[in-house]
Short mmCIF file of C-alpha atoms and ligand atoms in Angstrom, two decimals:
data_model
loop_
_atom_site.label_atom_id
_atom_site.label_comp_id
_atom_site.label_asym_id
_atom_site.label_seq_id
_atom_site.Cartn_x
_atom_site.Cartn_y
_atom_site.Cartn_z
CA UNK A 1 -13.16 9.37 -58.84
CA UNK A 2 -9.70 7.75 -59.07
CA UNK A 3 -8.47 10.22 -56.68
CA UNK A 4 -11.42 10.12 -54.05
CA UNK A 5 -10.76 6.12 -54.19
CA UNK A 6 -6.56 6.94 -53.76
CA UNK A 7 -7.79 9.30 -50.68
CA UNK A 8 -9.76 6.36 -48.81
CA UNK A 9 -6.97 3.82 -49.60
CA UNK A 10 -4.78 6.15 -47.77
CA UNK A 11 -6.46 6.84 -45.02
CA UNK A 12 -7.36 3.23 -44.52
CA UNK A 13 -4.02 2.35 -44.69
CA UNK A 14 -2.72 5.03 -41.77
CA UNK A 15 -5.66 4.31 -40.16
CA UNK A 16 -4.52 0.76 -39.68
CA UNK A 17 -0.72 1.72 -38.98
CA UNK A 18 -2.23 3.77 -36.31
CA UNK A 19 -4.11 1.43 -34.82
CA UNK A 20 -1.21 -1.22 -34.52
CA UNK A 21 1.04 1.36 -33.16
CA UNK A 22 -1.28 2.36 -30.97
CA UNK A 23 -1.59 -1.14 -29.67
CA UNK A 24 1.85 -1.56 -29.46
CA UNK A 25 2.75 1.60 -27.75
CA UNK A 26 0.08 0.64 -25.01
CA UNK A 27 1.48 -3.12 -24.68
CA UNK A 28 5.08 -1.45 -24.41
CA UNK A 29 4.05 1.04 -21.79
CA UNK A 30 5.29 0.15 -18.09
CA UNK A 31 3.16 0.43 -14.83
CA UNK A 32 4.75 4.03 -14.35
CA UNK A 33 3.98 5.02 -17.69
CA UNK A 34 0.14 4.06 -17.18
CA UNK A 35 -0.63 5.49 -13.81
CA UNK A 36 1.15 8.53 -14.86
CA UNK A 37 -1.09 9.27 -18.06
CA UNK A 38 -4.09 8.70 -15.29
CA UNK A 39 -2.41 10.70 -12.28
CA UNK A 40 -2.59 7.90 -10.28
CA UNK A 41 -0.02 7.09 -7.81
CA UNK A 42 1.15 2.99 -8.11
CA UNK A 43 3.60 1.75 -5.60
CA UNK A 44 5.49 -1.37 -4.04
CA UNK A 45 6.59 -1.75 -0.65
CA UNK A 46 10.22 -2.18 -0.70
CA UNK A 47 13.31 -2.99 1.42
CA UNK A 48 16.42 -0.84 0.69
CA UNK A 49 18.96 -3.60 1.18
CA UNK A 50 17.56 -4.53 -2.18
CA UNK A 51 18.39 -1.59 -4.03
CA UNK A 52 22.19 -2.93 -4.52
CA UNK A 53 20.48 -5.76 -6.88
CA UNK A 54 20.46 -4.28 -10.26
CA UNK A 55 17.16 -6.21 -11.10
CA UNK A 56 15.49 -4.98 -8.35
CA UNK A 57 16.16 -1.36 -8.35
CA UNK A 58 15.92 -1.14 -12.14
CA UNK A 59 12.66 -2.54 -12.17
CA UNK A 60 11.36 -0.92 -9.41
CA UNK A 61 12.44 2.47 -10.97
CA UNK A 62 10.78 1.91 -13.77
CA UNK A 63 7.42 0.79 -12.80
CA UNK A 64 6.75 2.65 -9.98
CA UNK A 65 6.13 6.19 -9.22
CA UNK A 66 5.93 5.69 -5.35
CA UNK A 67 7.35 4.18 -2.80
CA UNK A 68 6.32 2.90 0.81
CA UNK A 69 9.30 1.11 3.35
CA UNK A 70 8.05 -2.40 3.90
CA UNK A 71 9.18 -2.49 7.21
CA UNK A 72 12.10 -0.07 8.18
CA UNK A 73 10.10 2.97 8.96
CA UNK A 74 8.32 0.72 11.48
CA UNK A 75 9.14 1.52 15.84
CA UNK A 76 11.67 -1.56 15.56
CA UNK A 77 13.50 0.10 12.88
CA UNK A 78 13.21 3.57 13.56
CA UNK A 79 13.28 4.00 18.02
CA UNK A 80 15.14 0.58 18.81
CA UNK A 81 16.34 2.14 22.18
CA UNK A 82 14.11 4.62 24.09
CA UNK A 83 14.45 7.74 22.83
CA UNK A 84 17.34 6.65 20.10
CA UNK A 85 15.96 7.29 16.69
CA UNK A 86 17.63 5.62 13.82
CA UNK A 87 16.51 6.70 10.42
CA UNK A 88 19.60 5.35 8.21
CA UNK A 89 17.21 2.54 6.68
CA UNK A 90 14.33 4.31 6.13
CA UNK A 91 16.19 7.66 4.86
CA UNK A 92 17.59 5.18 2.22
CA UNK A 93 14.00 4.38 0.80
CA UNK A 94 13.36 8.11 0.39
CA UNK A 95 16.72 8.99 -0.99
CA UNK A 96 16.15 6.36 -3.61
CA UNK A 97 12.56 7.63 -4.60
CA UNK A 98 13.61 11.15 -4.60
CA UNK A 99 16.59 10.08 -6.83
CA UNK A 100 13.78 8.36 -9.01
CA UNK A 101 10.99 11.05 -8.85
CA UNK A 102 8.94 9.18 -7.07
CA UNK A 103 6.15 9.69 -4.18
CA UNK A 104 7.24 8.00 -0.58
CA UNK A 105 4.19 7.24 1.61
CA UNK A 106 5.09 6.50 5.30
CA UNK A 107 4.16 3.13 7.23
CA UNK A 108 3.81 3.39 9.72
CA UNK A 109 3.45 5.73 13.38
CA UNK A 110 1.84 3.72 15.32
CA UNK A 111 0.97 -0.67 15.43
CA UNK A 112 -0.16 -3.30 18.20
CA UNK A 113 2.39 -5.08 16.56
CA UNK A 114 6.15 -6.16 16.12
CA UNK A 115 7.02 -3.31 18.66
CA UNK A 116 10.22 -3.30 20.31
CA UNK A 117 10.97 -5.01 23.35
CA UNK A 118 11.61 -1.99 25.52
CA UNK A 119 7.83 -0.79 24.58
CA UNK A 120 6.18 -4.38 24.19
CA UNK A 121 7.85 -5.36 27.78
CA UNK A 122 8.20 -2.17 29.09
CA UNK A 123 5.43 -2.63 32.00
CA UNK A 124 5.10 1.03 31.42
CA UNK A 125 2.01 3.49 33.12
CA UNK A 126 -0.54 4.78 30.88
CA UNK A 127 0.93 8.41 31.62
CA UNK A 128 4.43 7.13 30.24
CA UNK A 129 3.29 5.00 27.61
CA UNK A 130 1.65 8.29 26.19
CA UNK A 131 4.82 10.11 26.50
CA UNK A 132 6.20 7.56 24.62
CA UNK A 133 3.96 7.70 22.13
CA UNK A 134 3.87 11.02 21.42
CA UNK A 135 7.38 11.43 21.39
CA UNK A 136 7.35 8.64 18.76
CA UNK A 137 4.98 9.82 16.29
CA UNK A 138 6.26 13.42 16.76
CA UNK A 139 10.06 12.67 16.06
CA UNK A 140 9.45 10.36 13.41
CA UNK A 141 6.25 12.45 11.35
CA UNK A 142 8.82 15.38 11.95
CA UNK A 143 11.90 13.56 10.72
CA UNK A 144 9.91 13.03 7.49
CA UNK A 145 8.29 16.32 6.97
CA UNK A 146 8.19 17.43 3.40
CA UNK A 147 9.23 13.91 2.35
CA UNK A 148 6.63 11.53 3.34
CA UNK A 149 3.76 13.15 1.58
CA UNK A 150 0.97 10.35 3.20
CA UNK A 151 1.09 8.60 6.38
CA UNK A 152 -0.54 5.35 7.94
CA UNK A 153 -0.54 6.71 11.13
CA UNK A 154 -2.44 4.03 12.68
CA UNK A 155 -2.62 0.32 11.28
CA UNK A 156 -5.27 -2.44 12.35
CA UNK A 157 -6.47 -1.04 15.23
CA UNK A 158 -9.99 -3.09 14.79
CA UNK A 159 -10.61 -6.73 15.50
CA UNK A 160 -12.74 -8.35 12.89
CA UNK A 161 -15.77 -7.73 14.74
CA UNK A 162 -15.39 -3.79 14.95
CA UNK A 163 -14.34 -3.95 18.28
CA UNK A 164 -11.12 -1.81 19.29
CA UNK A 165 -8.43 -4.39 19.43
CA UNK A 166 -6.94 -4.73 22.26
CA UNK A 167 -3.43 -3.79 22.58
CA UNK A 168 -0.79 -1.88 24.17
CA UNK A 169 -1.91 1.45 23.29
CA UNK A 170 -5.58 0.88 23.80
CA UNK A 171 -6.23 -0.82 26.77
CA UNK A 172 -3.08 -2.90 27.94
CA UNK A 173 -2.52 -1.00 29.59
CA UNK A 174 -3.00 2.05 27.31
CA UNK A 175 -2.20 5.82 27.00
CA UNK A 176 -5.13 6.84 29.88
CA UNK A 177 -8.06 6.21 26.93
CA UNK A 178 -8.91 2.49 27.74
CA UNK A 179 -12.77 2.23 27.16
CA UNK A 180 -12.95 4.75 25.38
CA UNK A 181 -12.77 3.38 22.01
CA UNK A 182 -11.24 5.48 18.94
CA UNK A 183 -9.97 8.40 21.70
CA UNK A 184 -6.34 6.73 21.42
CA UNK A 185 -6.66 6.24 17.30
CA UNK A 186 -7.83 10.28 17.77
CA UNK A 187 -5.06 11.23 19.86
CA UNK A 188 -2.16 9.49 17.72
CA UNK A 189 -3.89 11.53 14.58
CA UNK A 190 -3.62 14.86 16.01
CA UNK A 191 0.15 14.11 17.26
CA UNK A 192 1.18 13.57 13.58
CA UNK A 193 -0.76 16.64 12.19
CA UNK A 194 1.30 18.37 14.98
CA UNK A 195 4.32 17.33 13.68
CA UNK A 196 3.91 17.58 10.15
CA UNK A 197 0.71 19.62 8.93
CA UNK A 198 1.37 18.88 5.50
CA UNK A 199 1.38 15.04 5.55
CA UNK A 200 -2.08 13.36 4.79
CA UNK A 201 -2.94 10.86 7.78
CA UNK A 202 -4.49 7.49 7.09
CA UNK A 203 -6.13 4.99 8.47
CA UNK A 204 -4.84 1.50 7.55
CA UNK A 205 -5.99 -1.94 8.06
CA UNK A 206 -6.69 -5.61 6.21
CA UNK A 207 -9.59 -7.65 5.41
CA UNK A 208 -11.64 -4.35 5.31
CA UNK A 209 -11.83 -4.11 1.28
CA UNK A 210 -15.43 -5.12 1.30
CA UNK A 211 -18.73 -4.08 3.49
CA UNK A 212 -18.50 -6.05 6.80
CA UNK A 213 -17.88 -5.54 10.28
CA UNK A 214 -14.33 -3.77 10.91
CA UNK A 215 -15.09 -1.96 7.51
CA UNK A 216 -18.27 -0.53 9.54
CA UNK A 217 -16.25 0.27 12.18
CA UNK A 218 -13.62 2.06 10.14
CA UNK A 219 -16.74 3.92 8.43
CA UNK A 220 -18.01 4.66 11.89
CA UNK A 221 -14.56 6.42 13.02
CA UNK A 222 -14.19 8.72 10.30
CA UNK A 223 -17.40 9.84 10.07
CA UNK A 224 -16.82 10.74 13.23
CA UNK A 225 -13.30 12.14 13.07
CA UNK A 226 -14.61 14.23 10.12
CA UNK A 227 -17.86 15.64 11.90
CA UNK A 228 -15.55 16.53 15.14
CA UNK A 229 -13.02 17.98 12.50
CA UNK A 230 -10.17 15.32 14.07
CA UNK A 231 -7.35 15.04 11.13
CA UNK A 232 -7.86 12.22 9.25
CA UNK A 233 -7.40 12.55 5.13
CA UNK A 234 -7.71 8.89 4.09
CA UNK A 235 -8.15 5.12 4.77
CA UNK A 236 -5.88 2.69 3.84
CA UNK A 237 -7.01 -0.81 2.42
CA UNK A 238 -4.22 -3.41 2.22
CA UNK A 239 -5.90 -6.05 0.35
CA UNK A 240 -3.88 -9.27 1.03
CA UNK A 241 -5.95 -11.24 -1.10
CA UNK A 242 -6.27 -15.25 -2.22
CA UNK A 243 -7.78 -16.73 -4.95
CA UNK A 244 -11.19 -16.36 -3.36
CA UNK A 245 -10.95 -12.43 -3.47
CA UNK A 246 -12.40 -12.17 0.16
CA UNK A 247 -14.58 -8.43 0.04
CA UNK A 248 -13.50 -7.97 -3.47
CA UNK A 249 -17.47 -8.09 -4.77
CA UNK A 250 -18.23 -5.09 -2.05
CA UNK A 251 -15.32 -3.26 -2.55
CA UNK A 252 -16.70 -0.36 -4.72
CA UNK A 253 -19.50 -0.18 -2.29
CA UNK A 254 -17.14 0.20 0.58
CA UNK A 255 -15.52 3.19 -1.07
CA UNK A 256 -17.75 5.02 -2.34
CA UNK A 257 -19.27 5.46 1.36
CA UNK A 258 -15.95 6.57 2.30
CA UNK A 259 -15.35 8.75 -0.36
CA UNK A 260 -18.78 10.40 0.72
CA UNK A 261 -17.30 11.21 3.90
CA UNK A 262 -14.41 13.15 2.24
CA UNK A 263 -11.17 10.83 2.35
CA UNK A 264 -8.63 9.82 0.38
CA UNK A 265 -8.46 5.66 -0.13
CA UNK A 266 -5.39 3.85 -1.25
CA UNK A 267 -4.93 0.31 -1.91
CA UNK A 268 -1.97 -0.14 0.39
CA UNK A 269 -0.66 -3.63 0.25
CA UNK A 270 -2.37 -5.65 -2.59
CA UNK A 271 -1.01 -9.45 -3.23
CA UNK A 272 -2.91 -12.69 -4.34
CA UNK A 273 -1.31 -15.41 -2.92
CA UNK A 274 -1.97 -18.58 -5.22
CA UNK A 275 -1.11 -21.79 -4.43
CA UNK A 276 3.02 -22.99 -5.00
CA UNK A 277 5.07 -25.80 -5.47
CA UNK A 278 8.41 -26.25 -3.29
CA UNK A 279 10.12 -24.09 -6.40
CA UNK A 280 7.81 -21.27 -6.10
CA UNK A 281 5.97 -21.88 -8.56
CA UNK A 282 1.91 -22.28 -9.29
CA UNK A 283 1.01 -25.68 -8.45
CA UNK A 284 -1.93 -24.71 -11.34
CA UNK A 285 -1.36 -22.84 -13.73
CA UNK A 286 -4.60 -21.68 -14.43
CA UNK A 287 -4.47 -19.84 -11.39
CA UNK A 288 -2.24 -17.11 -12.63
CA UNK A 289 -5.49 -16.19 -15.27
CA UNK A 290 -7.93 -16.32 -11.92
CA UNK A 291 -5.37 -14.22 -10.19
CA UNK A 292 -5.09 -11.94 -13.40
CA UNK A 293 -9.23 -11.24 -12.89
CA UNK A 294 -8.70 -10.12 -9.32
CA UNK A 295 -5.79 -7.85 -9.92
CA UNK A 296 -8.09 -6.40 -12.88
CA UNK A 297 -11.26 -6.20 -10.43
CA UNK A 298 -9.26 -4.46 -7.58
CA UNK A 299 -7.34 -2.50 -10.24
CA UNK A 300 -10.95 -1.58 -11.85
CA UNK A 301 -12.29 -0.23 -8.62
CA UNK A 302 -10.00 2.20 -7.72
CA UNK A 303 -9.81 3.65 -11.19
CA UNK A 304 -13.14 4.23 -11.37
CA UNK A 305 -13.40 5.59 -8.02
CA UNK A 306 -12.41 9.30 -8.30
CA UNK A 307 -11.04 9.36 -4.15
CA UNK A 308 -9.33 6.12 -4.63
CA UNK A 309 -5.87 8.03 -5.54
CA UNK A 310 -3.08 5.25 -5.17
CA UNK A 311 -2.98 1.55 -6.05
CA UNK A 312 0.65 -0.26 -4.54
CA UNK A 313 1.22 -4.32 -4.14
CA UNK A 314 3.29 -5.47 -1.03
CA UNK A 315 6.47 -5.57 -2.59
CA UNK A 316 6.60 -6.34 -6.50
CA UNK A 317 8.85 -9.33 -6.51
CA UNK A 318 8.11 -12.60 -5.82
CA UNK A 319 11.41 -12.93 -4.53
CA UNK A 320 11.18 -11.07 -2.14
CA UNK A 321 6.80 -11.30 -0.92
CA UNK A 322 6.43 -11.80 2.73
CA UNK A 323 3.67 -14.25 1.62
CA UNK A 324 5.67 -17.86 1.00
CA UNK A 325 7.44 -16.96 4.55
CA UNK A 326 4.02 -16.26 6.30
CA UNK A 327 2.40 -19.28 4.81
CA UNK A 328 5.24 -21.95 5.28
CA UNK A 329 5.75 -22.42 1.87
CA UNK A 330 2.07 -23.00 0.91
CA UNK A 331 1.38 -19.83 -0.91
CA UNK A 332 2.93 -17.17 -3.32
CA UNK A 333 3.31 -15.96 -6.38
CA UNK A 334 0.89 -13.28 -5.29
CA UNK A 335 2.58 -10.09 -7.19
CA UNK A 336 3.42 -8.46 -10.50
CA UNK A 337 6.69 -9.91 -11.29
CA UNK A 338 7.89 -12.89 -10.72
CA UNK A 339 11.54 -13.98 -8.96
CA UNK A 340 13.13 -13.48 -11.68
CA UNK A 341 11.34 -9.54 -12.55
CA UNK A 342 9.65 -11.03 -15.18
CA UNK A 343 5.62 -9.84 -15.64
CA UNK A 344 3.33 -12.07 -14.85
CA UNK A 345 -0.26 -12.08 -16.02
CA UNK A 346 -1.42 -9.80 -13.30
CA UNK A 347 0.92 -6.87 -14.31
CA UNK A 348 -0.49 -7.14 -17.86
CA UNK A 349 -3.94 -6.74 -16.38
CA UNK A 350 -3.16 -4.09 -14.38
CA UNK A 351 -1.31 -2.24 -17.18
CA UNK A 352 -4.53 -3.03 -19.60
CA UNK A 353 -6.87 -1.53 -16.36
CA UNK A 354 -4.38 1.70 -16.38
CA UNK A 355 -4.27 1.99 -20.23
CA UNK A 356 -8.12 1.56 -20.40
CA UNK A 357 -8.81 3.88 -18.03
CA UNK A 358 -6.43 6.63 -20.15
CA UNK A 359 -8.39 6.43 -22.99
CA UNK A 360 -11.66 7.53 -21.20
O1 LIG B 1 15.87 -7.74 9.19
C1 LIG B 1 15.84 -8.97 9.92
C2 LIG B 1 17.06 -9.80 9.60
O2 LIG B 1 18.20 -9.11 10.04
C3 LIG B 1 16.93 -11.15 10.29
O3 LIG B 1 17.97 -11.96 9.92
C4 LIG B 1 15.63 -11.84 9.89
C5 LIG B 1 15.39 -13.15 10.60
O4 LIG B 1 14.03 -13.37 10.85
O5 LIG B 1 14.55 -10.99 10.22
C6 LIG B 1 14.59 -9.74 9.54
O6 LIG B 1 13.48 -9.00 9.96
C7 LIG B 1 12.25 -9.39 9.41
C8 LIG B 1 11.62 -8.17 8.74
O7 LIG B 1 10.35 -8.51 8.27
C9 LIG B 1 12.44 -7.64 7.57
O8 LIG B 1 12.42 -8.53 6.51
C10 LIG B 1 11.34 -9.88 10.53
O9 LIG B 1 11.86 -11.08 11.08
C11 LIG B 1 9.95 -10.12 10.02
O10 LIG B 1 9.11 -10.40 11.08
C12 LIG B 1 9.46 -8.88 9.30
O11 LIG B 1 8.17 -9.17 8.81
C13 LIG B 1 7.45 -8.08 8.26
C14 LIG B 1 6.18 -7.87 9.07
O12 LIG B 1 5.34 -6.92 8.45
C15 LIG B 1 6.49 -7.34 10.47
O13 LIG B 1 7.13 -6.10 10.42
C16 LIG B 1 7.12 -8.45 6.82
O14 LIG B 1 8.31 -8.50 6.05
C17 LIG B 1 6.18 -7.41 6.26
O15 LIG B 1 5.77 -7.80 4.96
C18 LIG B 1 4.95 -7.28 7.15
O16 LIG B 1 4.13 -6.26 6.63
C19 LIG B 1 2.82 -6.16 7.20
C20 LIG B 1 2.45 -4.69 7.21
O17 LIG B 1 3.44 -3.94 7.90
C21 LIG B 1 1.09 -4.46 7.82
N1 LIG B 1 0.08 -5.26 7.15
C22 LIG B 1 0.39 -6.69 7.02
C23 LIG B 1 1.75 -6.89 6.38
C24 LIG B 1 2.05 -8.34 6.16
O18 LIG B 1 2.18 -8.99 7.39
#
C-alpha cells in the first residue's frame, strides 16, 4: 500500500516537472524552431545592407528558415541598363541564407511597377518589349537556378475588380497579347519554367486573402493554367493587413478552392500596420493584443491548410517595415519584432499557432 501510494507521488511529481518543462521549452522555442518541428517554411523579406547590423542578422538567423529579397532581386536592381544584369545585391541575400540553411524564394520576374526608366520610358514595340521580357525573366530565373527554390514570377497583375491591369506588359503597349487577358501572365510563366524547370512559379498579389473579385480572378487563371497544363505551382498572398483584417474571415475559404486546383499558397508579405505615435510607437496599446488575434487567425489558416506551405512577414523589424514610410508616419508597428528586435505580442502568437499546431 505504502509503496503503490510512493509510486503515484512519483509520478505526480514528474508528471508536473514535465509539464512545466514542457511549457517552458515551447515558450523558449524561436520562430525557426516552430515551423521547423511543423515543416513549414517562415520567412522575412530582407535587405542585405542590413546584414552588417549584428541585431539584424542575428535575429534574422535565428528565426527564420527562409528568405525572400525585399526589393533587390526586383528589374531596378537586377537589369538597371538594357541588357546589364547586376546580381551583387541579390547574390548577397542568397549567400547569407545558404550560409544560414535557409530557403530563398525569388521576388520577383516580372511587375507593372517600379521598373526602370529605360523599360518604363522606353516607348518600346510590342515585338521588343517581348524580347525584353523574355530576356529578363530568362537571365535572371537562370542566374538563380538551383538557388531560388520558388518564384513570384508575376505580381499584381489584377485590378481590384478582376480586370487585367493595365500596364506595360499587358496592354501599354504590351508584348503583342493586349486583349487577350492572362496570355501575357501565361507567356512570362512558361519563360521562367524555361529557364529554370526546377523552380516553383507563383502567382502573387495583395488584397486577395479573402473571396472577392481579383481573388476570383486569380481562381479563374489557374484553373485555367492548370486545365491547359501552363506552369503555374502556387499563388502568392501578401496580406498587408490593418487592424480591420480586410479578407481575413474568407481566407480559409479562398484557399482551400485553390488548393483544390493543385497549388502551392504562401503567405508572402504579412504585416498589420496599427496605428503610431511620432516615436513609432502604438498610439493604443491595446492594439498590439487586436493585432496579436490577426497574426494568430492568418497564422491559424495556413497551418491548418495542408497546401498552404510557407508563412513570411514583410521584413521582421519594425525598423526597417516599408509601412511608416508608405503611410507618412501614420502607421506601423505592423511586424514581429519591434525596432529594437524585441518580440512583440504577435511573434508570441505566432510561435503559440506553430507550437500548437506541433502537438497535433
Ligand atoms: O536604395 C535606395 C536608396 O539608395 C535611396 O537613397 C532611397 C531614397 O528613396 O531609396 C532606396 O530605394 C528604395 C527601395 O525601396 C529600397 O529600400 C525605393 O526608394 C523605394 O521605393 C523602395 O520601396 C519598395 C517598394 O516595394 C518598391 O520596390 C519597398 O521597400 C518594398 O517594401 C515594396 O515591396 C512591395 C512588394 O515588392 C510587392 N508588394 C507590395 C510591397 C509593399 O509596397
Amino acid at each position: 500500500m505504502r509503496t503503490k501510494s510512493k509510486n503515484i507521488f512519483a509520478f505526480t511529481f514528474f508528471a508536473i516537472v514535465f509539464e512545466i518543462l514542457a511549457a517552458t521549452t515551447s515558450l523558449a522555442q524561436t520562430l525557426r524552431q516552430a515551423a521547423d518541428q511543423i515543416g513549414l517554411l517562415t520567412g522575412a523579406a530582407v535587405a542585405p545592407f542590413h546584414f552588417s547590423e549584428p541585431d539584424y542578422a542575428n535575429t534574422f538567423a535565428r528565426e527564420y528558415n527562409m528568405a525572400e529579397p525585399e526589393s533587390v532581386m526586383k528589374w531596378s536592381a537586377t537589369e538597371p541598363a538594357r541588357g546589364e544584369f547586376n546580381f551583387q545585391a541579390a547574390d548577397a541575400v542568397v549567400e547569407f541564407a545558404q550560409a544560414h540553411g535557409m530557403k530563398v524564394r525569388g521576388h520577383n520576374l516580372l511587375w507593372h511597377s517600379y521598373n526602370p526608366a529605360w523599360v518604363a520610358a522606353g516607348h518600346f514595340s510590342p515585338d521588343e518589349l517581348r524580347d525584353i521580357m523574355r530576356q529578363h525573366i530568362t537571365r535572371v530565373a537562370a542566374h538563380y537556378a538551383r538557388q531560388v527554390f520558388a518564384w513570384d514570377v508575376v505580381n499584381e497583375a489584377f485590378a481590384d475588380d478582376g480586370s487585367v491591369r493595365h500596364s506595360i506588359w499587358y496592354d501599354q503597349p504590351g508584348i503583342g497579347l493586349a486583349g487577350k487577358g492572362t496570355a501575357y501572365i501565361e507567356q512570362a510563366f512558361r519563360w521562367a519554367r524555361a529557364a529554370d524547370p526546377a523552380a516553383l512559379l507563383f502567382y502573387n498579389d495583395y488584397d486577395a486573402e479573402g473571396m472577392n473579385a481579383k481573388s476570383d480572378a486569380i481562381y479563374a487563371m489557374v484553373k485555367d493554367f492548370k486545365a491547359r497544363g501552363v506552369p503555374i505551382d502556387g499563388v502568392g498572398l501578401q496580406a498587408h493587413l490593418g487592424l480591420n483584417a480586410k479578407g481575413v474571415d474568407s481566407l480559409a475559404a479562398n484557399m482551400a478552392r485553390l488548393a483544390e486546383l493543385g497549388v502551392q499558397l504562401h503567405i508572402t508579405e504579412f504585416d498589420v500596420g496599427i496605428p503610431i505615435d511620432q516615436q513609432g510607437k502604438p498610439l493604443d496599446l491595446g492594439d498590439l493584443e487586436k493585432q496579436a488575434a490577426i497574426y494568430r487567425q492568418v497564422a491559424t489558416a495556413c497551418v491548418q491548410q495542408p497546401a498552404c506551405t510557407a508563412f513570411q512577414t514583410w521584413g521582421f523589424t519594425d525598423k526597417y517595415s516599408w509601412i511608416p514610410g508608405f503611410t507618412r508616419g501614420k502607421r506601423g508597428f505592423a511586424l514581429p519584432f519591434d525596432r529594437d528586435y524585441q518580440p512583440v505580442p504577435a511573434e508570441r502568437a505566432l510561435l503559440e499557432v506553430f507550437t500548437e499546431a506541433a502537438k497535433k
